[in-house]
Coordinates of C-alpha atoms in Angstrom, one line a residue:
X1 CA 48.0 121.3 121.4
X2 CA 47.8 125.3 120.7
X3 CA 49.5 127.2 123.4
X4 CA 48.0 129.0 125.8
X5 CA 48.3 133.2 125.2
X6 CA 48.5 136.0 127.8
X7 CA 48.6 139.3 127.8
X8 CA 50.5 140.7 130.6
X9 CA 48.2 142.8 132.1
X10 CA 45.3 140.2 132.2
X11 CA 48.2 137.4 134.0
X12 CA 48.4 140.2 136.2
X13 CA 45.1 140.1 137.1
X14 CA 44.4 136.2 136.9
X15 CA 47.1 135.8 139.5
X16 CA 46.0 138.8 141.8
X17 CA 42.1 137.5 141.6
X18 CA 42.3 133.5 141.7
X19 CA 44.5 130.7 143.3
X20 CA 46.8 129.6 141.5
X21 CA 45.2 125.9 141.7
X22 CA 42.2 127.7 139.5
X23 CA 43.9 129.6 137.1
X24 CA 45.9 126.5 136.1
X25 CA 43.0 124.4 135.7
X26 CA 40.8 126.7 134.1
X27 CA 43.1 127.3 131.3
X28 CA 45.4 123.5 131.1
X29 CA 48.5 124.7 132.1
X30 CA 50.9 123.8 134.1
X31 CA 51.6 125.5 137.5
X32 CA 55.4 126.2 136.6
X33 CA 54.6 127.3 133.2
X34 CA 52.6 130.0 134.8
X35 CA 55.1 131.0 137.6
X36 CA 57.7 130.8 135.3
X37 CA 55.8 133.2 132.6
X38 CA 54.9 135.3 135.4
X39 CA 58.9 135.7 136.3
X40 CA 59.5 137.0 133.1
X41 CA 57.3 139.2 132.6
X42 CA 58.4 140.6 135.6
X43 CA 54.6 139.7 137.6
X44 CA 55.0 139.4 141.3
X45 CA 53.0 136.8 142.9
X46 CA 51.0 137.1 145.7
X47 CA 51.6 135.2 148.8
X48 CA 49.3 131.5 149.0
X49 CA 47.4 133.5 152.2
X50 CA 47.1 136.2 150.5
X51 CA 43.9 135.3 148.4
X52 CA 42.4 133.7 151.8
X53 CA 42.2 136.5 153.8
X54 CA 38.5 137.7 154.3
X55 CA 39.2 141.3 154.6
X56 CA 41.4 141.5 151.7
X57 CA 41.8 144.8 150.1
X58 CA 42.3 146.1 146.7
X59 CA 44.4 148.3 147.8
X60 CA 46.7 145.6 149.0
X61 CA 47.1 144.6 145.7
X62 CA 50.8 146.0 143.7
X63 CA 50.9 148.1 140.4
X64 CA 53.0 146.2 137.8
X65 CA 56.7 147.8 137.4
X66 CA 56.5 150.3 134.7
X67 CA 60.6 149.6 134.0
X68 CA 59.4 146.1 132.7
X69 CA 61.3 146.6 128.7
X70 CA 60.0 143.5 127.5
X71 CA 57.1 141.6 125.3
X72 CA 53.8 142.6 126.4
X73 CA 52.4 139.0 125.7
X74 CA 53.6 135.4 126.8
X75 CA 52.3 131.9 125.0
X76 CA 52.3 128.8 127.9
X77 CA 52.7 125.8 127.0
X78 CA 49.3 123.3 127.7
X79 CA 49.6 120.5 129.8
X80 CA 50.7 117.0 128.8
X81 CA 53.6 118.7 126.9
X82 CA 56.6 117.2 127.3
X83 CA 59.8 119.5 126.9
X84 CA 62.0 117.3 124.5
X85 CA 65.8 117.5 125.9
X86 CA 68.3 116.6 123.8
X87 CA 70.5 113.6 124.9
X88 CA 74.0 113.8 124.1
X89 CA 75.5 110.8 123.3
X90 CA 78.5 109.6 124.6
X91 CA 81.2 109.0 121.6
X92 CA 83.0 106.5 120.6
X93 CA 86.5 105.9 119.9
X94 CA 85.7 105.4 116.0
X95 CA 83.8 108.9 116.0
X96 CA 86.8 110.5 118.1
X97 CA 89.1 109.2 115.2
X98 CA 86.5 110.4 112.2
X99 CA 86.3 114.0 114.0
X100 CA 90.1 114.0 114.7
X101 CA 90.9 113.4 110.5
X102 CA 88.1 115.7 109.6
X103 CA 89.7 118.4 111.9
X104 CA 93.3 118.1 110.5
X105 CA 93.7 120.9 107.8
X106 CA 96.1 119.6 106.2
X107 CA 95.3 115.7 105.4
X108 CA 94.3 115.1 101.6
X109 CA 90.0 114.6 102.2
X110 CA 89.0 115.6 98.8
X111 CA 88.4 113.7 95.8
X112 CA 89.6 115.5 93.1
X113 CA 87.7 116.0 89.5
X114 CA 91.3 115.2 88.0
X115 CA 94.1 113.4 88.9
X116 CA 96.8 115.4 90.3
X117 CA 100.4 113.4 90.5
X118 CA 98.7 109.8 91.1
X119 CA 100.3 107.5 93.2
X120 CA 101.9 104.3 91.3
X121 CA 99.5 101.5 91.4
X122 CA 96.7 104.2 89.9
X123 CA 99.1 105.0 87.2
X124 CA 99.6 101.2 86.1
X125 CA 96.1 101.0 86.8
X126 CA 94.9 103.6 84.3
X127 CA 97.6 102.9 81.9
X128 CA 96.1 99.3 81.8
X129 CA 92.6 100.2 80.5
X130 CA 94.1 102.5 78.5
X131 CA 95.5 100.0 76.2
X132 CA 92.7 97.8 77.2
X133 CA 90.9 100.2 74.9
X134 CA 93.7 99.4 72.3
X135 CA 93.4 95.4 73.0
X136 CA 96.7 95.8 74.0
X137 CA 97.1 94.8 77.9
X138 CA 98.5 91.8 79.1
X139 CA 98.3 89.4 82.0
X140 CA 101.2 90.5 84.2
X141 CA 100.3 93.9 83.6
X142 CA 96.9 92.8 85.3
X143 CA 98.3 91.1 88.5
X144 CA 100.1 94.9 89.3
X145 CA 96.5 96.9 89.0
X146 CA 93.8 97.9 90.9
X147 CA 90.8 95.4 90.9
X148 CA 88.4 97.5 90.0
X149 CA 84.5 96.0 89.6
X150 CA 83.2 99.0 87.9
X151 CA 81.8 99.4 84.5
X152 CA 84.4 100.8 82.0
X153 CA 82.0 104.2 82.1
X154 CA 83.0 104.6 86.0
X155 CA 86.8 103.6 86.0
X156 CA 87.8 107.1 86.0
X157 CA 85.7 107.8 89.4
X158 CA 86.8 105.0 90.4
X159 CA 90.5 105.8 89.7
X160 CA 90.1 109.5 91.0
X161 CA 88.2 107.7 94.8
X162 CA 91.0 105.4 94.6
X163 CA 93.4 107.6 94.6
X164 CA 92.0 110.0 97.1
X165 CA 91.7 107.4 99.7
X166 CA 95.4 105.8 98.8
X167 CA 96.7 109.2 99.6
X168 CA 94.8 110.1 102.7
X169 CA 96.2 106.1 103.7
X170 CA 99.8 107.1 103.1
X171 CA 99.5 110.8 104.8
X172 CA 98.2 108.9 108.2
X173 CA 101.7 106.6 107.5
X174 CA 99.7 103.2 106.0
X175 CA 100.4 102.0 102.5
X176 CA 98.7 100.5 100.3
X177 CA 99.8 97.9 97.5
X178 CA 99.1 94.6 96.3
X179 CA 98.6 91.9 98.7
X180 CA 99.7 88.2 98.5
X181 CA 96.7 87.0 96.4
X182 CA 96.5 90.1 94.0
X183 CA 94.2 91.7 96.6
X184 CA 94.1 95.4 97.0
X185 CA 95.6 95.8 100.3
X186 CA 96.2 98.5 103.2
X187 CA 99.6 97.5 105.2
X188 CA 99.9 99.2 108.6
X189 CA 103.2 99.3 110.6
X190 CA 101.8 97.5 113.4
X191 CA 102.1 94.4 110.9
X192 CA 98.3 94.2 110.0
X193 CA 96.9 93.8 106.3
X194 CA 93.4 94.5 105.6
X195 CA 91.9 94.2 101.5
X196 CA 90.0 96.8 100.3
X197 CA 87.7 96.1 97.5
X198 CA 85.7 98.3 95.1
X199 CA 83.0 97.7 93.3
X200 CA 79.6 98.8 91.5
X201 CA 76.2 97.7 92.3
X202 CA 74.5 95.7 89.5
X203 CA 70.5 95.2 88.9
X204 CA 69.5 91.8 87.5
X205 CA 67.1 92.2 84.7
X206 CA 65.4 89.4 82.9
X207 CA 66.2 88.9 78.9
X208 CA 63.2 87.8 76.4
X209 CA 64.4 84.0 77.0
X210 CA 62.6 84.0 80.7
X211 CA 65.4 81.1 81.2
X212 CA 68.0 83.3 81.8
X213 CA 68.8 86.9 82.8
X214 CA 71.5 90.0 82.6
X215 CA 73.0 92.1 85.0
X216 CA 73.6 95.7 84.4
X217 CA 76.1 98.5 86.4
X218 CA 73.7 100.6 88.4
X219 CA 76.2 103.6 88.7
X220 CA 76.2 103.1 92.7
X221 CA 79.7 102.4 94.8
X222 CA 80.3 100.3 97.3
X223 CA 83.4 99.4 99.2
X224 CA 83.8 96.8 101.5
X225 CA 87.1 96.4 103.8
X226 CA 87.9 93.0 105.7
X227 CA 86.5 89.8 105.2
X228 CA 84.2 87.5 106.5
X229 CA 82.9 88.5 109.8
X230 CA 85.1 91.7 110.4
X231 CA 83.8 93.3 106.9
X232 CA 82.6 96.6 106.5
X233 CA 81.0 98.4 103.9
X234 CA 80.3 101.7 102.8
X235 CA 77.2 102.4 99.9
X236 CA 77.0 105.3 97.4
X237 CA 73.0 106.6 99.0
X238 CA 72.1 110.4 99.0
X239 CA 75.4 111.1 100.1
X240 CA 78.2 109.4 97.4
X241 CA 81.4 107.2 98.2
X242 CA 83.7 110.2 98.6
X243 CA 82.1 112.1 101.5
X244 CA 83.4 108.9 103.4
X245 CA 86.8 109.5 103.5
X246 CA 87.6 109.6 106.8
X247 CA 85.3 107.5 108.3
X248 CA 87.1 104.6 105.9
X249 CA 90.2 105.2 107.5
X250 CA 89.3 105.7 110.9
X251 CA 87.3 102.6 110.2
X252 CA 90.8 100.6 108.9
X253 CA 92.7 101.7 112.0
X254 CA 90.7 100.4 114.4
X255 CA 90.4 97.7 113.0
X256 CA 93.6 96.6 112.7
X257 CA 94.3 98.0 116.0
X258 CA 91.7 95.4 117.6
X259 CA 93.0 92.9 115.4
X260 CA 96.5 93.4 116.7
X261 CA 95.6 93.0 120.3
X262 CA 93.4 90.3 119.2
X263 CA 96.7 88.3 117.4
X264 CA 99.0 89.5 120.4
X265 CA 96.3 88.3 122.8
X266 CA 96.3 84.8 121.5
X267 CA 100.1 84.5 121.0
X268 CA 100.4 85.6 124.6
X269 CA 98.2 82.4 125.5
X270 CA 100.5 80.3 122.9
X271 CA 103.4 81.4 124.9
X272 CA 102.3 80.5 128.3
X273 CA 101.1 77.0 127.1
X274 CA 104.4 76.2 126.1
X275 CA 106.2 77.6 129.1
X276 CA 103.5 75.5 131.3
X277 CA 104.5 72.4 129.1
X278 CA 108.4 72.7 129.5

């Protein structure tokens, strides 16, 4: 719906010649649209009697203030507009923690086009399919790597996201190694482990023999903390991997937070069973 325009010598007027009641239903607006235009533009109103009195006067009637410095037209809004407020939404403990990592200057939250002094397990991890290249690698020198499900194209993003996230792990005092299965795992000092995988979307596509098909690397990310139900993932869309960052790792510490009170919780219960038995 357009808006309703005034000049502010024919408000003036309107106000000074009909109710109100009239003026707002005459032209759809609302009655605090107009009082409120008529504050600004600095309009006084007359008083409800005013306009009932029999023997009114023109004379009786003001002249607009000639100071008045500002626009000499006004747009109202019709009726049936609704105002749209903005809610603000309470946060949560997860966005206090992304906003907190963002904030800190100095913690490592770029991925780098490079890598610059890489931390051990990306060395061993890019030496590997380096002489994978050579048909050189080995087995034991796979069980000390990253496991990396990416096509051979991607491994240096992969190596350089890797990294990134490995250091901005070790700079909030979490490291990250291999875990007891050859997992890629974050150990925090409360005692929690949580695996990190990475890997790269594929597309299935069907082969000339409609009996069977292939699965090719799309190019997308996706990296997926946890297990089971306490997973979490995070997908290369409009906005790729590394602009996650922080939300990862606020993401890791809370959860190992809960899961630490969840473990202490039921070792608590453990405890007072056995203290009931004896």
């Amino acid at each position: 719906m357009d808006k309703v325009k005034f000049t502010r010598a024919q408000l003036f007027d309107l106000v000074w010649k009909y109710p109100i009641s009239q003026i707002t239903k005459e032209y759809n607006v609302s009655s605090f649209g107009l009082k409120n235009a008529c504050e600004r533009m600095e309009i006084p109103l007359p008083r409800p009697s005013f306009l009932l009195k029999a023997n009114f006067k023109k004379a009786l009637v003001p002249q607009l203030s000639q100071s008045y410095k500002g626009s000499d037209a006004i747009e109202i809004e019709p009726k049936g507009y609704k105002v749209k407020i903005r809610v603000i939404a309470k946060s949560s403990p997860l966005q206090d923690l992304v906003q907190s990592i963002r904030s800190d200057r100095n913690a490592p939250l770029q991925v780098g086009d490079v890598l610059v002094d890489p931390s051990p397990v990306i060395v061993r991890t890019q030496t590997y399919y380096d002489l994978e290249n050579r048909n050189m690698q080995n087995m034991e020198d796979f069980r000390s790597i990253l496991n990396l499900n990416v096509s051979s194209e991607n491994i240096p993003r992969a190596l350089l996201f890797m990294d990134a996230l490995i250091k901005l792990l070790a700079y909030r005092g979490h490291r990250f190694d291999k875990g007891l299965y050859n997992t890629d795992t974050v150990f925090f000092s409360n005692g929690i482990e949580i695996d990190v995988n990475l890997r790269e979307a594929s597309r299935r596509v069907q082969t000339a023999n409609l009996d069977s098909s292939n699965y090719l690397p799309t190019g997308r990310f996706i990296l997926r903390i946890g297990k089971d139900l306490t997973k979490k993932e995070w997908k290369d869309t409009r906005k790729p991997l590394e602009n996650y960052l922080a939300a990862i790792v606020a993401e890791l510490e809370i959860m190992a937070q809960e899961e630490k009170q969840w473990k202490d919780s039921g070792e608590s219960k453990v405890v007072k069973k056995i203290k009931a038995v004896k």
